[in-house]
Coordinates of C-alpha atoms and ligand atoms in Angstrom, one line a residue:
X1 CA -1.7 -5.2 6.6
X2 CA 1.4 -3.6 8.3
X3 CA 4.2 -5.4 9.8
X4 CA 7.6 -4.4 11.4
X5 CA 10.7 -6.2 12.2
X6 CA 12.7 -4.7 15.3
X7 CA 16.1 -5.9 16.6
X8 CA 15.5 -8.1 19.6
X9 CA 18.1 -6.4 21.7
X10 CA 19.9 -3.0 21.4
X11 CA 22.9 -2.1 23.7
X12 CA 24.4 1.3 23.5
X13 CA 27.0 3.0 25.5
X14 CA 30.7 3.3 26.4
X15 CA 32.0 -0.4 26.9
X16 CA 28.8 -2.0 25.3
X17 CA 31.0 -4.6 23.7
X18 CA 31.4 -6.1 27.2
X19 CA 27.9 -7.5 26.6
X20 CA 28.9 -9.4 23.6
X21 CA 30.0 -12.7 25.2
X22 CA 26.8 -13.0 27.2
X23 CA 24.5 -12.1 24.1
X24 CA 26.6 -14.5 21.8
X25 CA 26.5 -17.5 24.1
X26 CA 22.7 -17.1 24.6
X27 CA 22.4 -17.4 20.7
X28 CA 25.0 -20.2 20.0
X29 CA 28.2 -21.9 20.5
X30 CA 30.2 -21.3 17.5
X31 CA 30.5 -17.7 16.2
X32 CA 31.6 -16.6 12.7
X33 CA 32.9 -13.0 12.7
X34 CA 32.8 -11.3 9.4
X35 CA 33.5 -7.6 8.6
X36 CA 35.6 -4.8 7.1
X37 CA 39.4 -5.2 7.1
X38 CA 40.0 -2.3 9.5
X39 CA 37.1 -3.1 11.6
X40 CA 38.3 -6.7 12.2
X41 CA 41.8 -5.2 13.1
X42 CA 40.2 -2.8 15.4
X43 CA 37.8 -5.0 17.2
X44 CA 39.1 -8.7 16.9
X45 CA 41.0 -8.6 20.3
X46 CA 37.9 -7.2 22.1
X47 CA 35.5 -9.9 20.3
X48 CA 38.0 -12.7 21.1
X49 CA 38.1 -11.8 24.7
X50 CA 34.5 -11.7 25.0
X51 CA 33.7 -15.0 23.3
X52 CA 36.5 -16.7 25.2
X53 CA 35.2 -15.5 28.5
X54 CA 31.6 -16.8 27.5
X55 CA 32.7 -20.1 26.3
X56 CA 31.8 -19.5 22.6
X57 CA 34.3 -20.7 20.2
X58 CA 35.2 -18.4 17.3
X59 CA 35.3 -20.3 14.0
X60 CA 37.0 -17.6 11.9
X61 CA 37.4 -13.8 11.2
X62 CA 36.5 -13.4 7.6
X63 CA 36.7 -10.2 5.4
X64 CA 33.4 -9.6 3.9
X65 CA 34.6 -9.0 0.6
X66 CA 34.5 -5.2 0.0
X67 CA 31.2 -5.3 -1.7
X68 CA 27.7 -6.3 -0.5
X69 CA 26.9 -8.4 -3.5
X70 CA 25.2 -11.7 -3.8
X71 CA 28.5 -13.3 -4.9
X72 CA 29.9 -12.4 -1.6
X73 CA 26.7 -13.2 0.5
X74 CA 26.7 -16.6 -1.1
X75 CA 30.4 -17.2 -0.4
X76 CA 30.2 -16.2 3.2
X77 CA 27.0 -18.2 3.6
X78 CA 28.9 -21.2 2.4
X79 CA 31.8 -20.3 5.2
X80 CA 29.1 -20.2 7.8
X81 CA 28.0 -23.8 6.8
X82 CA 31.5 -25.2 6.3
X83 CA 32.6 -23.9 9.9
X84 CA 29.2 -25.0 11.6
X85 CA 28.9 -21.6 12.9
X86 CA 25.5 -21.1 14.7
X87 CA 25.7 -17.4 15.2
X88 CA 27.1 -14.5 13.1
X89 CA 28.8 -11.4 14.3
X90 CA 29.0 -8.7 11.6
X91 CA 31.5 -5.8 12.4
X92 CA 32.3 -2.6 10.5
X93 CA 30.4 -0.1 8.4
X94 CA 27.1 -0.2 6.4
X95 CA 28.1 -2.5 3.6
X96 CA 29.7 -5.0 6.1
X97 CA 26.7 -5.1 8.3
X98 CA 24.5 -5.2 5.4
X99 CA 26.3 -8.3 4.0
X100 CA 26.3 -10.0 7.4
X101 CA 22.4 -9.5 7.8
X102 CA 22.0 -11.1 4.4
X103 CA 24.2 -13.9 5.2
X104 CA 22.2 -14.5 8.4
X105 CA 19.0 -14.8 6.4
X106 CA 20.6 -17.0 3.7
X107 CA 21.9 -19.4 6.4
X108 CA 19.0 -18.9 9.0
X109 CA 21.5 -18.0 11.7
X110 CA 21.0 -15.0 14.1
X111 CA 23.2 -12.0 13.5
X112 CA 24.8 -9.7 16.0
X113 CA 25.9 -6.3 14.6
X114 CA 28.8 -4.2 15.9
X115 CA 29.1 -1.1 14.2
X116 CA 32.6 0.5 14.1
X117 CA 31.6 3.8 12.3
X118 CA 28.5 5.8 12.8
X119 CA 27.6 6.6 9.1
X120 CA 24.4 4.8 8.8
X121 CA 21.6 3.0 10.7
X122 CA 22.6 -0.3 8.9
X123 CA 23.2 -2.0 12.3
X124 CA 19.5 -1.8 13.2
X125 CA 17.5 -2.2 10.2
X126 CA 16.0 -5.2 8.4
X127 CA 17.4 -4.1 5.0
X128 CA 20.4 -4.8 2.8
X129 CA 21.4 -2.5 0.1
X130 CA 23.0 -4.8 -2.6
X131 CA 25.4 -4.0 -5.2
X132 CA 26.6 -5.7 -8.3
X133 CA 30.3 -7.1 -7.9
X134 CA 31.7 -4.1 -9.8
X135 CA 30.0 -1.7 -7.2
X136 CA 27.0 -0.4 -9.0
X137 CA 23.8 -0.4 -7.0
X138 CA 21.6 -3.4 -7.6
X139 CA 18.6 -3.3 -5.2
X140 CA 17.1 -2.8 -1.7
X141 CA 16.8 -6.2 -0.3
X142 CA 14.2 -6.3 2.4
X143 CA 14.8 -8.9 5.1
X144 CA 12.1 -10.6 7.1
X145 CA 14.2 -10.5 10.1
X146 CA 16.1 -7.9 12.1
X147 CA 19.4 -8.3 13.9
X148 CA 19.2 -10.5 17.1
X149 CA 21.4 -8.0 18.7
X150 CA 22.8 -4.6 18.1
X151 CA 25.9 -3.6 20.0
X152 CA 26.6 0.2 19.7
X153 CA 29.8 0.9 21.6
X154 CA 30.7 4.7 21.9
X155 CA 34.2 3.8 23.0
X156 CA 34.8 2.1 19.6
X157 CA 32.7 4.8 17.7
X158 CA 34.5 7.8 19.3
X159 CA 37.8 6.4 17.8
X160 CA 36.5 6.3 14.3
X161 CA 37.6 9.1 11.6
X162 CA 35.4 12.2 12.0
X163 CA 34.2 12.1 8.5
X164 CA 32.1 9.0 9.2
X165 CA 30.3 10.6 12.2
X166 CA 29.7 13.7 10.0
X167 CA 28.3 11.5 7.2
X168 CA 25.9 9.8 9.8
X169 CA 24.9 13.2 11.0
X170 CA 24.0 14.3 7.5
X171 CA 22.2 11.3 6.5
X172 CA 20.3 11.4 9.9
X173 CA 19.3 15.1 9.5
X174 CA 17.8 14.1 6.1
X175 CA 15.2 12.0 7.8
X176 CA 13.7 15.0 9.3
X177 CA 14.1 17.5 6.4
X178 CA 13.1 15.0 3.6
X179 CA 10.0 13.6 5.7
X180 CA 8.8 17.1 6.3
X181 CA 9.1 18.1 2.8
X182 CA 7.2 15.0 1.6
X183 CA 4.5 15.3 4.3
X184 CA 3.8 19.0 4.2
X185 CA 0.5 19.5 6.0
X186 CA -0.7 16.0 5.4
X187 CA -2.5 14.4 8.3
X188 CA -0.2 11.4 9.2
X189 CA -1.3 8.8 11.6
X190 CA -0.2 5.6 13.2
X191 CA 3.0 4.2 11.8
X192 CA 3.5 7.3 9.8
X193 CA 3.2 9.6 12.7
X194 CA 5.7 7.6 14.6
X195 CA 8.1 7.7 11.8
X196 CA 7.5 11.5 11.6
X197 CA 8.1 11.9 15.4
X198 CA 11.2 9.8 15.3
X199 CA 12.6 11.8 12.3
X200 CA 11.9 15.0 14.3
X201 CA 13.8 13.5 17.3
X202 CA 16.7 12.8 14.9
X203 CA 16.8 16.5 14.2
X204 CA 16.5 17.7 17.8
X205 CA 19.1 15.5 19.1
X206 CA 21.7 16.7 16.4
X207 CA 20.8 20.3 16.6
X208 CA 21.4 19.9 20.4
X209 CA 24.5 17.6 20.5
X210 CA 25.8 17.5 17.1
X211 CA 28.7 19.8 17.6
X212 CA 29.7 18.4 20.9
X213 CA 29.6 14.9 19.3
X214 CA 32.1 16.0 16.7
X215 CA 34.4 17.4 19.4
X216 CA 34.2 14.0 21.2
X217 CA 35.3 12.2 18.2
X218 CA 38.1 14.7 17.6
X219 CA 39.2 13.9 21.2
X220 CA 38.6 10.3 20.5
X221 CA 36.6 10.2 23.8
X222 CA 33.0 8.7 24.4
X223 CA 30.9 11.4 26.0
X224 CA 27.2 11.8 26.8
X225 CA 26.7 14.1 23.9
X226 CA 28.1 11.4 21.7
X227 CA 25.8 8.9 23.0
X228 CA 22.8 11.1 22.5
X229 CA 23.8 11.5 18.9
X230 CA 24.4 7.8 18.4
X231 CA 21.0 7.3 19.5
X232 CA 19.7 9.5 16.8
X233 CA 21.9 8.0 14.0
X234 CA 21.2 4.3 14.8
X235 CA 17.8 4.2 16.7
X236 CA 15.7 7.1 15.8
X237 CA 16.8 7.1 12.2
X238 CA 16.2 3.3 12.2
X239 CA 12.7 3.8 13.6
X240 CA 12.0 6.5 11.0
X241 CA 12.7 3.8 8.4
X242 CA 11.2 0.9 10.2
X243 CA 7.9 2.6 10.8
X244 CA 7.7 4.5 7.6
X245 CA 4.6 3.6 5.5
X246 CA 5.5 5.7 2.4
X247 CA 8.5 7.3 0.7
X248 CA 10.9 9.0 3.2
X249 CA 13.6 10.2 0.7
X250 CA 13.3 13.3 -1.3
X251 CA 15.6 16.0 -3.0
X252 CA 18.7 15.4 -0.7
X253 CA 18.9 11.9 -1.6
X254 CA 18.2 12.8 -5.3
X255 CA 21.0 15.2 -5.4
X256 CA 23.3 12.4 -3.7
X257 CA 22.2 10.1 -6.7
X258 CA 23.1 13.0 -9.1
X259 CA 26.7 13.0 -7.4
X260 CA 27.0 9.3 -8.1
X261 CA 27.3 10.0 -11.9
X262 CA 30.5 11.8 -11.5
X263 CA 33.9 10.4 -10.8
X264 CA 35.0 13.4 -8.8
X265 CA 32.1 13.3 -6.3
X266 CA 30.9 9.7 -6.4
X267 CA 33.3 8.5 -3.6
X268 CA 32.9 11.5 -1.4
X269 CA 30.7 9.7 1.2
X270 CA 26.9 9.2 1.0
X271 CA 25.9 11.0 4.3
X272 CA 28.1 13.9 3.6
X273 CA 26.5 14.4 0.1
X274 CA 23.1 14.1 1.6
X275 CA 24.1 16.4 4.3
X276 CA 24.8 19.2 1.4
X277 CA 21.6 18.1 -0.3
X278 CA 19.6 18.9 2.8
X279 CA 20.6 22.6 2.5
X280 CA 19.6 22.6 -1.3
X281 CA 16.2 20.9 -0.3
X282 CA 15.6 23.7 2.3
X283 CA 16.4 26.2 -0.5
X284 CA 14.0 24.4 -3.0
X285 CA 11.3 24.7 -0.5
X286 CA 11.7 28.5 -0.4
X287 CA 12.8 28.8 3.3
X288 CA 13.8 32.2 4.4
X289 CA 17.6 33.2 4.6
X290 CA 17.3 32.9 8.5
X291 CA 16.0 29.3 8.4
X292 CA 18.9 28.4 5.8
X293 CA 21.6 30.2 7.8
X294 CA 20.5 28.2 10.8
X295 CA 20.7 24.9 9.0
X296 CA 24.1 26.0 7.4
X297 CA 25.4 26.5 10.8
X298 CA 24.3 23.2 12.0
X299 CA 25.8 21.5 9.0
X300 CA 29.2 23.3 9.5
X301 CA 29.1 22.4 13.2
X302 CA 28.5 18.8 12.2
X303 CA 31.4 18.9 9.6
X304 CA 29.1 18.6 6.7
X305 CA 30.1 20.4 3.4
X306 CA 28.3 23.6 2.5
X307 CA 29.6 24.1 -1.0
X308 CA 30.3 22.1 -4.2
X309 CA 34.0 23.5 -4.0
X310 CA 34.2 21.7 -0.5
X311 CA 33.1 18.4 -2.2
X312 CA 35.1 18.6 -5.5
X313 CA 37.1 21.9 -6.2
X314 CA 37.5 21.2 -9.8
X315 CA 34.0 20.4 -11.2
X316 CA 33.6 21.6 -14.9
X317 CA 30.4 23.2 -16.0
X318 CA 29.7 20.0 -18.0
X319 CA 30.1 17.8 -15.0
X320 CA 27.8 20.0 -12.9
X321 CA 25.1 19.7 -15.6
X322 CA 25.6 16.1 -15.6
X323 CA 24.9 16.0 -11.7
X324 CA 22.0 18.4 -12.0
X325 CA 20.4 16.2 -14.9
X326 CA 20.7 13.0 -12.9
X327 CA 19.6 14.7 -9.6
X328 CA 16.2 16.0 -11.2
X329 CA 15.5 12.7 -12.9
X330 CA 16.3 10.6 -9.8
X331 CA 13.2 8.7 -8.5
X332 CA 13.6 10.3 -4.9
X333 CA 13.1 13.7 -6.6
X334 CA 9.7 12.6 -7.6
X335 CA 8.7 12.4 -3.9
X336 CA 9.1 16.3 -3.5
X337 CA 5.7 18.0 -3.5
X338 CA 6.4 20.0 -6.8
X339 CA 8.4 19.6 -10.0
X340 CA 12.2 20.3 -9.3
X341 CA 14.0 21.5 -12.6
X342 CA 17.7 21.6 -13.4
X343 CA 17.6 25.5 -13.3
X344 CA 15.9 25.8 -9.8
X345 CA 18.2 23.2 -8.4
X346 CA 21.3 25.0 -9.7
X347 CA 19.8 28.4 -8.2
X348 CA 19.3 26.5 -4.9
X349 CA 23.1 25.4 -4.8
X350 CA 24.2 28.8 -5.5
X351 CA 21.9 30.2 -2.9
X352 CA 23.2 27.8 -0.3
X353 CA 26.9 28.6 -1.3
X354 CA 26.2 32.4 -1.0
X355 CA 24.7 32.1 2.3
X356 CA 27.4 29.7 3.7
X357 CA 30.0 32.4 2.7
X358 CA 28.3 35.2 4.1
X359 CA 28.0 33.2 7.5
X360 CA 31.8 32.7 7.8
Ligands
LIG1 ZN1 21.0 7.9 3.1

């Protein structure tokens, strides 16, 4: 059996937040807003105006707690019950939105997601990545419900720091690079074919509009190019995951997992590290210099790092070895069509770095 949970409604574009009042009032009368500290500061005036105009009471603005952990989910669920809220508005980045979606499931309330950075497709997916309270990865918590509404406002997202958009671009490019590496020449049908087609669309949109979307964010201006890229990061990446009927992460995410063992690289940003991992994956596949140079040029245009030194300038040989060891033994590496060793992965990194310098 296959089943898939889609968000009921997705609004995307400049000023999309102006739909919030009408959407919230159709779902409930008392809204609890939870999110990241910066996100609440940035968006609460807009949210308040929308809710007031639509006659929805706001029960509270509550910080999600900084970690998407079971402790925080249960604490916030209690807040929802105490305030007798009947709709949840989750605002912020991936962890805040993931927390909000889990709180919605815990309390059986509909959730509206309002991303304030474009670093992941968490706003759309029926999935919460849970961590322990100390920040260590715990599990992928699959939710039997997707958000009731997703509001992707490009005016808000144009004003977020560029590194978050770059992270979203790196993670979204991985959808295509990794799925292509896993699928090879396999005959994919049905859901798998939809997932593949959406991942290819992720690549095409970013190849075409990635550089211009970064410029839009540098200028803090919503533009049509930024909208095209936001569709890739949220919708086509979301559909790649939603419609996937098998593994869809490989060497790029495995290298990311390797980076998480080292203090100097762990906090660099998931999508940015995956973005560098994409290039190493292409090298691992034995792709030509011309193809790699094209991917490196795209990464540079999207503000994605193209060398280890750009990620952490002072990595010791021991730290590099620890990263490589963890990467080749990460579960996602097992999805590559051949065995990846520490030595070949190190050679791949060097090849990417050499080509990136030669392309300057
Ligand atoms: Zn990712």
